[in-house]
XYZ file of C-alpha atoms in Angstrom:
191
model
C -19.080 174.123 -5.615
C -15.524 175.536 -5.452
C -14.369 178.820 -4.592
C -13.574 179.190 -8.304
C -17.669 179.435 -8.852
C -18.113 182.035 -6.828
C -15.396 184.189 -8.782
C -16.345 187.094 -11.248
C -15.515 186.437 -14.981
C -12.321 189.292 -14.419
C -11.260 187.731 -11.219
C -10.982 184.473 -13.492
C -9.146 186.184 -16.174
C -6.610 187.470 -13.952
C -6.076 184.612 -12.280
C -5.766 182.521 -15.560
C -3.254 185.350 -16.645
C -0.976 183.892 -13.478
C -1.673 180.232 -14.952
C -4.320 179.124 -12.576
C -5.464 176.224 -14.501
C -8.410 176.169 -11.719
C -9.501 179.170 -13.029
C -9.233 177.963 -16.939
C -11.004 174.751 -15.664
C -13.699 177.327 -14.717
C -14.248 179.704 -17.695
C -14.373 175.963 -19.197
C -17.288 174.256 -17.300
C -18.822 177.569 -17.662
C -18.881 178.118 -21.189
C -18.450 175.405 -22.642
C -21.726 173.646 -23.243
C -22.845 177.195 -24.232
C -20.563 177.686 -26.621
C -21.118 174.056 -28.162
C -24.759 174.781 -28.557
C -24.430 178.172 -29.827
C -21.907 176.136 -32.497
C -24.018 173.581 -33.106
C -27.040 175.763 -33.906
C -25.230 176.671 -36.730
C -23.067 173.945 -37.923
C -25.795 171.187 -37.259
C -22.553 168.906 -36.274
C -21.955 167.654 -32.877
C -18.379 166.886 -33.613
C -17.902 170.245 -35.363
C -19.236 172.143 -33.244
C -17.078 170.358 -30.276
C -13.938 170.962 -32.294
C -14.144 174.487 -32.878
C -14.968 175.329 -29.271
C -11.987 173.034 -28.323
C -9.915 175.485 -30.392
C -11.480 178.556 -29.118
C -10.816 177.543 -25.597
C -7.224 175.544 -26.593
C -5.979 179.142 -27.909
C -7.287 181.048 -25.081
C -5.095 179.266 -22.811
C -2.173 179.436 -25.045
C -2.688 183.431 -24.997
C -3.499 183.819 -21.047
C -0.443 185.684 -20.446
C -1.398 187.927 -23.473
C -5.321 188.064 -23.268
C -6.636 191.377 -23.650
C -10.185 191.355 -22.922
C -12.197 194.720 -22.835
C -15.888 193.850 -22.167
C -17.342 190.431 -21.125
C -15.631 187.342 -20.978
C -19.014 185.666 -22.679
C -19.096 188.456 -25.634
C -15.327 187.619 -26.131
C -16.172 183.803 -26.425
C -19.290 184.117 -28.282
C -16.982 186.194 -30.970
C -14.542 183.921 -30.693
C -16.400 180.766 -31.617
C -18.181 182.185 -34.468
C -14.781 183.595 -36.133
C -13.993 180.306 -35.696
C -17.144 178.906 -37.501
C -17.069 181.321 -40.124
C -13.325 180.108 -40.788
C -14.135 176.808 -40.684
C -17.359 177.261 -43.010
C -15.040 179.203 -45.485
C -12.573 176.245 -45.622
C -15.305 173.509 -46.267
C -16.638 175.891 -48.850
C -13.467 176.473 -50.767
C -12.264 173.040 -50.685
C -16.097 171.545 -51.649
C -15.800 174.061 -55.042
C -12.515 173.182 -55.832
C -13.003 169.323 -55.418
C -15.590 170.103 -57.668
C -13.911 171.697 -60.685
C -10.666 169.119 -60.112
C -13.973 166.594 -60.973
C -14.866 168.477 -63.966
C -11.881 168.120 -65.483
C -11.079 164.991 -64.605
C -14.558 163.835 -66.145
C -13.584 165.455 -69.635
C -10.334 162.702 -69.504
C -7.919 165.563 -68.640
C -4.887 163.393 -66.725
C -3.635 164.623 -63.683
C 0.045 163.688 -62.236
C -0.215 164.012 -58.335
C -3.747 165.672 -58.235
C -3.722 164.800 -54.314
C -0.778 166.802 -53.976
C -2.020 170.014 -55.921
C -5.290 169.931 -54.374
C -3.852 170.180 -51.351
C -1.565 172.663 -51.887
C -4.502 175.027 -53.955
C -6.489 174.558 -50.616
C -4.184 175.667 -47.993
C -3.397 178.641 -50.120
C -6.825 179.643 -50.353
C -7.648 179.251 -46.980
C -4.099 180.803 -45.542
C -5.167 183.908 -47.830
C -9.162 184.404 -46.989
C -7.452 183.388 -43.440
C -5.312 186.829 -44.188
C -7.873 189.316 -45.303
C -8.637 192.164 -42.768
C -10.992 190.436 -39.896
C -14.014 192.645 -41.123
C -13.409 192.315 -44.714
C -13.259 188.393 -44.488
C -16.347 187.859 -42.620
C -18.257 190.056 -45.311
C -16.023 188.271 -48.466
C -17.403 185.056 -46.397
C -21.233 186.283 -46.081
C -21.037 187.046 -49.653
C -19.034 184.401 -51.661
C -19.392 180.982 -49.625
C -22.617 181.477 -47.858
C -24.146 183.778 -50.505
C -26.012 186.213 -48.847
C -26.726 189.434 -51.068
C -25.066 193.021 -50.521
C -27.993 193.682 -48.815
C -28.115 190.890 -46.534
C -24.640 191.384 -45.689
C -25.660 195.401 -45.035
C -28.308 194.648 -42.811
C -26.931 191.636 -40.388
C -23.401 193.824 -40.159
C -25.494 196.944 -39.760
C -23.354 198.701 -42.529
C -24.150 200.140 -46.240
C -24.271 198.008 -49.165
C -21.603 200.095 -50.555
C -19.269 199.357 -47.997
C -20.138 195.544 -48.212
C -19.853 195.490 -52.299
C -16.276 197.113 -51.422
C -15.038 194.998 -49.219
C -16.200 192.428 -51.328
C -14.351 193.756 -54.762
C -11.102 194.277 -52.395
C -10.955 190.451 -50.689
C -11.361 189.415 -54.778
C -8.453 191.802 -55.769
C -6.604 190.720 -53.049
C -7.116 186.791 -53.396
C -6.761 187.275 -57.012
C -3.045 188.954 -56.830
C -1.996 185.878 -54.195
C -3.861 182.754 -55.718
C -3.167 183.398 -59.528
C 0.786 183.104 -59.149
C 0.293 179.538 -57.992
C -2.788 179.048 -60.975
C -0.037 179.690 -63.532
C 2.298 177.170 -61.561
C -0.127 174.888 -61.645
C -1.344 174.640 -65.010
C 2.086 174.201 -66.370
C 3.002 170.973 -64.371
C -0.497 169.587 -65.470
């Protein structure tokens, strides 16, 4: 065992802040299998679950210099990862629909010039704008529209009112709404 083991979570950070890549090589060995089975429990995908911790631990030391952590280091990668999860969860989601409907209408004979292209471009909008809402408002939009729990599901795992879930709900809609249907309009006319 290395000296680096016997270090506290905030010694770790601080050296990692001063880019000790001992100390990231730390927080890594003693996280990471965690992390992948906490990711895994819900993804039920090895690889998955291996890439998104990847990125969680890729962008913390990209921020080292900048990491603010208040609390523990395990609550901060715990949060991390399933931000992460419920990003990457929202992506499949949106893309899975919309591959869908792009089916529909392609079943009804409907011709598409460079459908590839379009699709694409429809999916990184969608996910660069639920990628945009507020952090609190896109996990509940997420909760709600892609893993369809009810108001109050959403009320009782965030520990908030139904109200305030509904709301944040009807605002992530306006909001996608006002940024998606520019590039709707766009769309249908090159069709």
């Amino acid at each position: 065992m290395s000296v680096y083991g016997k270090y506290t979570d905030a010694k770790l950070l601080d050296l990692l802040s001063k880019d000790d890549q001992q100390a990231y090589t730390e927080i890594f060995n003693r996280y990471c299998k965690l992390l992948i089975n906490h990711a895994y429990k819900i993804l039920q995908n090895q690889d998955e679950a291996n890439d998104i911790v990847q990125d969680v631990f890729l962008a913390i030391w990209n921020k080292r210099k900048d990491l603010n952590i208040s609390g523990a280091l395990s609550s901060y990668l715990y949060r991390a990862t399933k931000n992460k999860i419920l990003n990457h969860i929202a992506h499949e989601k949106v893309v899975l629909r919309y591959a869908d409907s792009i089916s529909g209408f392609m079943e009804n004979d409907y011709a598409f010039a460079d459908l590839n292209q379009r699709e694409e471009e429809l999916q990184i909008i969608i996910a660069k704008e639920i990628e945009s809402l507020p952090q609190k408002m896109r996990e509940i939009f997420i909760l709600r529209k892609l893993e369809e729990l009810s108001y109050d599901e959403i009320a009782n795992q965030l520990n908030i009112s139904d109200k305030t879930a509904k709301q944040q709900v009807y605002n992530a809609l306006k909001k996608l709404k006002e940024k998606i249907n520019p590039f709707l309009v766009v769309l249908m006319f090159k069709i």
